[in-house]
mmCIF file of C-alpha atoms in Angstrom:
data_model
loop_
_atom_site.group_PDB
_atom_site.id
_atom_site.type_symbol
_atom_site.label_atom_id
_atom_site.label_comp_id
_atom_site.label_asym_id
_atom_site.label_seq_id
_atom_site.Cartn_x
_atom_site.Cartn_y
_atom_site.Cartn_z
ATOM 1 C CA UNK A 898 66.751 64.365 98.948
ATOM 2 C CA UNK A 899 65.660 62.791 102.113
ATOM 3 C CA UNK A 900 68.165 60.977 104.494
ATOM 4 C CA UNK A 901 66.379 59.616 106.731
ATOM 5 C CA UNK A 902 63.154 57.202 104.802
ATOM 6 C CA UNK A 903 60.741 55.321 106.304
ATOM 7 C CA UNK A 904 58.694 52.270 104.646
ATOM 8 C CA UNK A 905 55.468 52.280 103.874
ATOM 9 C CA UNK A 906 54.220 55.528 103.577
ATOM 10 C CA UNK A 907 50.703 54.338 103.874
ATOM 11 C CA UNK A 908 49.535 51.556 105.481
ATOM 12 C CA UNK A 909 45.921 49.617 106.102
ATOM 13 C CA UNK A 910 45.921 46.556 107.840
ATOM 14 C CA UNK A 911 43.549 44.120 110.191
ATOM 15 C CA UNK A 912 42.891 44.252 113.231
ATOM 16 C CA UNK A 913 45.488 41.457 114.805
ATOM 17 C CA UNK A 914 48.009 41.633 112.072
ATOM 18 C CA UNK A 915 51.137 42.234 113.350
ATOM 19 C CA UNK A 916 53.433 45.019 111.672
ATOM 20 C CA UNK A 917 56.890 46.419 111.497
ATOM 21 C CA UNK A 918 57.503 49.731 109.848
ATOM 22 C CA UNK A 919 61.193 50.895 109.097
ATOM 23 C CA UNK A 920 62.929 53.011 109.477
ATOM 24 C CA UNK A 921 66.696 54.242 108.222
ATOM 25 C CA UNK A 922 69.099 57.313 107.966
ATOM 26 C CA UNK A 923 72.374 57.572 106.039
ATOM 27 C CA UNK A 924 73.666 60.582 108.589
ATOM 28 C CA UNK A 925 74.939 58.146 110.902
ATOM 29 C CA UNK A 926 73.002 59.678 113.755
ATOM 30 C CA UNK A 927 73.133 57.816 117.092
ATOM 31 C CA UNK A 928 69.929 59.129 118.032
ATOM 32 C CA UNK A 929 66.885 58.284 116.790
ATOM 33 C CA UNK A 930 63.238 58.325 117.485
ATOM 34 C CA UNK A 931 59.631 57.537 117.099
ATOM 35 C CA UNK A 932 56.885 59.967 117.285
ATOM 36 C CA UNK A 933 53.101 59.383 117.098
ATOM 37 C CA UNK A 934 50.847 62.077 115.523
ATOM 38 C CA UNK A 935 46.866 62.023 115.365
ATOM 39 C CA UNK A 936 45.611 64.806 112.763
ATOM 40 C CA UNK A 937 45.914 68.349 114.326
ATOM 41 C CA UNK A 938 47.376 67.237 117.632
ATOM 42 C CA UNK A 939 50.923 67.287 118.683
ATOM 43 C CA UNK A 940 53.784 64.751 118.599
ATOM 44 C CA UNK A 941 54.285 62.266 120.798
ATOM 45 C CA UNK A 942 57.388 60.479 121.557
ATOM 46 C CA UNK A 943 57.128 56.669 122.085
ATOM 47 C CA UNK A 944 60.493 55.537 121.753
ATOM 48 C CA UNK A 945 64.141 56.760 121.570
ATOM 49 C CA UNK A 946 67.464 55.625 121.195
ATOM 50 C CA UNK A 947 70.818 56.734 121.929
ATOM 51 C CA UNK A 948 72.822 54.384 119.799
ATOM 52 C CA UNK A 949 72.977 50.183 118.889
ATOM 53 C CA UNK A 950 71.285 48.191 121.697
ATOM 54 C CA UNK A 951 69.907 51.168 123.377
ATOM 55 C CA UNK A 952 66.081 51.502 123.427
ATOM 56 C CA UNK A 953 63.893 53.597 125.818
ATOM 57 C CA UNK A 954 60.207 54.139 125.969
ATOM 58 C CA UNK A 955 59.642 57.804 125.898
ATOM 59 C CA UNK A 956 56.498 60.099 127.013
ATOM 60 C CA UNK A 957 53.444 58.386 125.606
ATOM 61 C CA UNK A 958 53.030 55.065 126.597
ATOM 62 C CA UNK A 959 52.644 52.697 123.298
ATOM 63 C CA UNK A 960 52.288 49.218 122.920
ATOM 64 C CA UNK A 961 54.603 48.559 120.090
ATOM 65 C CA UNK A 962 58.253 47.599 120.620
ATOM 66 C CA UNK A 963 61.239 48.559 118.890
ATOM 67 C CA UNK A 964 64.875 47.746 118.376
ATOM 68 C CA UNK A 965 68.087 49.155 117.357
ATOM 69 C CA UNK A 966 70.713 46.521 116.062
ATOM 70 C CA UNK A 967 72.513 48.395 113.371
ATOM 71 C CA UNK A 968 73.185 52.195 113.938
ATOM 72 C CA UNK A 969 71.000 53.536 110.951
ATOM 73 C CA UNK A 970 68.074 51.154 111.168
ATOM 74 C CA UNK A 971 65.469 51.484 113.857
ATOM 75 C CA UNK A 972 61.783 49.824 113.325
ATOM 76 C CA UNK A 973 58.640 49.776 114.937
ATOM 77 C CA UNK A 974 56.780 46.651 115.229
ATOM 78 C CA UNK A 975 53.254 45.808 116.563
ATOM 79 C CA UNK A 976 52.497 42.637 117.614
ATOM 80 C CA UNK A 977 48.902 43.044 116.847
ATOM 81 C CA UNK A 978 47.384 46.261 115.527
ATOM 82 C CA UNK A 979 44.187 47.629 117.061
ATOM 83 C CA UNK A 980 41.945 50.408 115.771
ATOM 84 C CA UNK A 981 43.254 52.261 118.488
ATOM 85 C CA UNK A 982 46.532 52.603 116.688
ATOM 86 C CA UNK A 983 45.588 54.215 113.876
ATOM 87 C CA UNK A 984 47.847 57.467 113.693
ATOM 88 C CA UNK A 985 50.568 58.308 112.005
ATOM 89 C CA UNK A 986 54.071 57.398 112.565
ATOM 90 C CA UNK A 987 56.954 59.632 112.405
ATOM 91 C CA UNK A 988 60.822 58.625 112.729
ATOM 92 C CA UNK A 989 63.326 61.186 113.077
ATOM 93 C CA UNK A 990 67.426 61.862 113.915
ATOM 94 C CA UNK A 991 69.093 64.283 115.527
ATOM 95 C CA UNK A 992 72.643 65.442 116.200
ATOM 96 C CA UNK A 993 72.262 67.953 119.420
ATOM 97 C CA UNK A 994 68.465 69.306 119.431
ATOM 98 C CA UNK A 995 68.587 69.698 115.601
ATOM 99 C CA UNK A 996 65.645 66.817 114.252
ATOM 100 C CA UNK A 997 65.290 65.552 110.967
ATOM 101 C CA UNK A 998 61.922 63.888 110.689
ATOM 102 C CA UNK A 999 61.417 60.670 107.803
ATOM 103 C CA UNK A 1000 58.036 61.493 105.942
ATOM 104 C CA UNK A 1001 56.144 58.910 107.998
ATOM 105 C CA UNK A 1002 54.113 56.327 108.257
ATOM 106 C CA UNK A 1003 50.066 56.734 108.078
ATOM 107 C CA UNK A 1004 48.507 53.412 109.659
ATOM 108 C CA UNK A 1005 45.209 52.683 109.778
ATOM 109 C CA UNK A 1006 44.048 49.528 111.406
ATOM 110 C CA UNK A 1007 40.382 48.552 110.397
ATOM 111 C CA UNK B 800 48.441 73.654 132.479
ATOM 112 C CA UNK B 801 50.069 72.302 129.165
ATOM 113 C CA UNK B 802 53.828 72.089 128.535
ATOM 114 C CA UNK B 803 53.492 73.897 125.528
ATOM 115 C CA UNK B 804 50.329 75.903 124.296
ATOM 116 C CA UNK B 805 50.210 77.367 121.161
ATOM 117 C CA UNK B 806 46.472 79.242 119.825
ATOM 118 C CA UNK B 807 45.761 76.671 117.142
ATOM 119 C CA UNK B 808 43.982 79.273 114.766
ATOM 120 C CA UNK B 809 43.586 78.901 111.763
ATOM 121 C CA UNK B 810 44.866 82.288 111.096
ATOM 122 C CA UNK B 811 43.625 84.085 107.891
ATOM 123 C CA UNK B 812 45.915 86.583 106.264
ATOM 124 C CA UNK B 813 46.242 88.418 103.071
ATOM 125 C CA UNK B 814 49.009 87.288 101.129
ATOM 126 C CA UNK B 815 51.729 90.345 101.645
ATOM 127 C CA UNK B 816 50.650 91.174 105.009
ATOM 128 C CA UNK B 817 52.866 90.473 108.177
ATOM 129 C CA UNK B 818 51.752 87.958 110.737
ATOM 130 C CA UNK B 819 52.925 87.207 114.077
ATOM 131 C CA UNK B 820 52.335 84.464 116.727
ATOM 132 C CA UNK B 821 53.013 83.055 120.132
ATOM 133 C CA UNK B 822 53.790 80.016 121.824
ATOM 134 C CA UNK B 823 53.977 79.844 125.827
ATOM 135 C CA UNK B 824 55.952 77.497 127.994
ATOM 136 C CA UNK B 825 55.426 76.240 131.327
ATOM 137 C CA UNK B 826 58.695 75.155 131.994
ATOM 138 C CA UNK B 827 60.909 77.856 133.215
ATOM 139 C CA UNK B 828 64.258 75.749 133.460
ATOM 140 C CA UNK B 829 63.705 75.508 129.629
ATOM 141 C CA UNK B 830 66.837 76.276 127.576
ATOM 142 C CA UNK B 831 66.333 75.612 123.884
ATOM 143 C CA UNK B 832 63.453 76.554 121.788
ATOM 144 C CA UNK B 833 62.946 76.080 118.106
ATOM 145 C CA UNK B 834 60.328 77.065 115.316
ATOM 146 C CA UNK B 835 59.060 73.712 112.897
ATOM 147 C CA UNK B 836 57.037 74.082 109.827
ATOM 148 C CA UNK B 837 54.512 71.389 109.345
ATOM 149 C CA UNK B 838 52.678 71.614 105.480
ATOM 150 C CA UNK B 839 49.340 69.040 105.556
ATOM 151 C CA UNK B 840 50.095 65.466 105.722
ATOM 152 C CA UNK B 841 53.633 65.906 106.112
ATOM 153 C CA UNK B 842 56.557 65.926 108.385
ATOM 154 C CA UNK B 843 57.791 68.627 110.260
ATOM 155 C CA UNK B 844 60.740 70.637 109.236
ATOM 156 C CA UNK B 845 63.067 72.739 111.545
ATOM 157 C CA UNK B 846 62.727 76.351 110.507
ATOM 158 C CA UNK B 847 64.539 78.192 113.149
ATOM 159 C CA UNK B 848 66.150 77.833 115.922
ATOM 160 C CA UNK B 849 65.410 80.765 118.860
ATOM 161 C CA UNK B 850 67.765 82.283 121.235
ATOM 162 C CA UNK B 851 67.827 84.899 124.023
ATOM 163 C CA UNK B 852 69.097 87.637 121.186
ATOM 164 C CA UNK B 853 66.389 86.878 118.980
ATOM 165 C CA UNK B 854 66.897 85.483 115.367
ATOM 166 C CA UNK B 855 65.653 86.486 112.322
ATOM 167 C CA UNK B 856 66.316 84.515 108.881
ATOM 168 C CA UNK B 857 64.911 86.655 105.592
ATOM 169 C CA UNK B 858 61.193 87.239 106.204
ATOM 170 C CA UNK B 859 61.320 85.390 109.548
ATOM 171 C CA UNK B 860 61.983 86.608 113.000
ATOM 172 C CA UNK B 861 61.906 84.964 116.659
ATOM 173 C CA UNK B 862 62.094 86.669 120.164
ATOM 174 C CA UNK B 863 61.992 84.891 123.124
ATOM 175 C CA UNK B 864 60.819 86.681 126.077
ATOM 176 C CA UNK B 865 61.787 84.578 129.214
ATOM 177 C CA UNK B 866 60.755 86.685 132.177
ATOM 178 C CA UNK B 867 57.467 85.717 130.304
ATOM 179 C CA UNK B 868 57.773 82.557 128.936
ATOM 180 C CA UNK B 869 56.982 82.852 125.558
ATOM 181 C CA UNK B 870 58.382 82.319 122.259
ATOM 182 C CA UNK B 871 57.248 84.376 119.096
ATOM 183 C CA UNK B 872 57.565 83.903 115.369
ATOM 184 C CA UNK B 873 56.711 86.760 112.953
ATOM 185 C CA UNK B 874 56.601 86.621 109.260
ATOM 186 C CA UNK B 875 56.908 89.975 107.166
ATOM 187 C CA UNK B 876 55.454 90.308 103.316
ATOM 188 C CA UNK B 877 53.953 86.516 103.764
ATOM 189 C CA UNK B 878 53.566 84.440 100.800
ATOM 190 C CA UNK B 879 51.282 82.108 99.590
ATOM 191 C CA UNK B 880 53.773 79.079 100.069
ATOM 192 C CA UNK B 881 54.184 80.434 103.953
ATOM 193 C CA UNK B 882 50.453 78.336 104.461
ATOM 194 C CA UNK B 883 51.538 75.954 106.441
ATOM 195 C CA UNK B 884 51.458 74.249 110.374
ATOM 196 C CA UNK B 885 53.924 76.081 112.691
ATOM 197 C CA UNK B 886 55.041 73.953 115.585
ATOM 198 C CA UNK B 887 56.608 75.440 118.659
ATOM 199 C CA UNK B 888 59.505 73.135 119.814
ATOM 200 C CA UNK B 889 60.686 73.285 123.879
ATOM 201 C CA UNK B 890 63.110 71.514 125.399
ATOM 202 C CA UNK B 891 61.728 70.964 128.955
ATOM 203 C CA UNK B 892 62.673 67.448 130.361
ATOM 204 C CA UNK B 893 61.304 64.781 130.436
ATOM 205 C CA UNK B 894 62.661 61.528 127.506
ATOM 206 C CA UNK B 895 65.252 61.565 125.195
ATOM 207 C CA UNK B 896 65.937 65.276 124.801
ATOM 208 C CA UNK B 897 63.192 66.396 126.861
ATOM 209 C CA UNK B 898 62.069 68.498 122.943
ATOM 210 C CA UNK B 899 57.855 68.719 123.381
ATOM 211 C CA UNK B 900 56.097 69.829 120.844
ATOM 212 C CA UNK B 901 52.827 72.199 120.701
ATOM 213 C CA UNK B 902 50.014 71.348 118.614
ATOM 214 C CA UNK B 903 51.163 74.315 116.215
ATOM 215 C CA UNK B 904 49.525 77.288 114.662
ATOM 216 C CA UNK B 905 47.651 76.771 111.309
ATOM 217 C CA UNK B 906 48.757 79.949 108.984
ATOM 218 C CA UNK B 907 46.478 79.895 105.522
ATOM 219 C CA UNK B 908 47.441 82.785 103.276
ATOM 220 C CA UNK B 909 45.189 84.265 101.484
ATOM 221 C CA UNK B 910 45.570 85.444 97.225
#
């Protein structure tokens, strides 16, 4: 049973929509995180938090945005997809080093 | 020189057989290392956590040699379910927790 579920699993859009995919735990995790992962490369973190209204852009610079209001919520939006950011999309939570990833998000802008 | 380098395979192997394989780390101020499973299209899961001792967990056993700077994860009498990604986790600095990831290791098992 997963605790930590992101919304949609799949996801093709147009180019210039803009998008928001959640993200939500029930561990009651301060921290929380977004990875990006192209097929058979490694993750990427693009954003982290340490807790409500704390929100950091991590390693791999990303034009989406995200915010952290309520402790167990923390989505991704794009103001306007591109091609280029068609990957997939992974959330995860951690207490110390231990993660616990969501199943992701697949977007593919066309 | 990568962060984290891991020889992407795929690696072949009889089911039954034992398999072993390395990640390296560039970091030497590193101090936490872990071992993720990744199966195709899916999230990664934490299999095992590595310290200086070593740690082994049923069929599944991880050194870390730090004069080196590698990690290692070996898997005795491997089963077909064992086919999966294997990430190599480091903590080395940088955001958040400073965890990189390596590309992983793709293990197929063989009938």
């Amino acid at each position: 049973e997963a605790d930590i579920y992101q919304t949609p699993r799949y996801l093709v859009i147009g180019t210039g929509k803009k998008i928001t995919l959640e993200c939500s735990q029930t561990m009651g995790h301060d921290k929380m995180y977004w990875y990006q992962q192209d097929p058979g490369m490694e993750l990427h973190l693009i954003h982290y938090s340490y807790g409500v209204n704390s929100t950091e852009k991590g390693d791999l610079s990303s034009e989406s945005t995200v915010s952290r209001i309520r402790t167990e919520h923390f989505p991704l939006t794009l103001e306007s997809a591109r091609p280029s950011h068609t990957s997939q999309y992974l959330c995860a939570s951690s207490v110390g080093l231990f993660y616990t990833f969501g199943s992701g998000t697949r977007l593919t802008v066309v | 020189r990568k962060e984290v380098e891991q020889d992407p395979g795929p690696f072949n192997v009889p089911e039954g057989a034992t398999v072993a394989f390395n990640c390296t780390y560039s970091n030497s101020a590193s101090q936490s290392f872990f071992w993720y499973r990744q199966d195709c299209r899916k999230e990664p899961k934490l299999l095992m956590s590595v310290y200086s001792s070593g740690n082994e967990d049923g069929r599944f056993t991880a050194q870390l040699n730090r004069a080196s700077q590698y990690i290692s994860l070996l898997i005795r009498d491997s089963k077909l379910s064992d086919s999966a990604t294997y990430l190599c986790v480091v903590n080395s600095g940088g955001g958040a927790d400073g965890l990189t990831f390596g590309k992983g290791t793709h293990l197929i098992i063989q009938p």
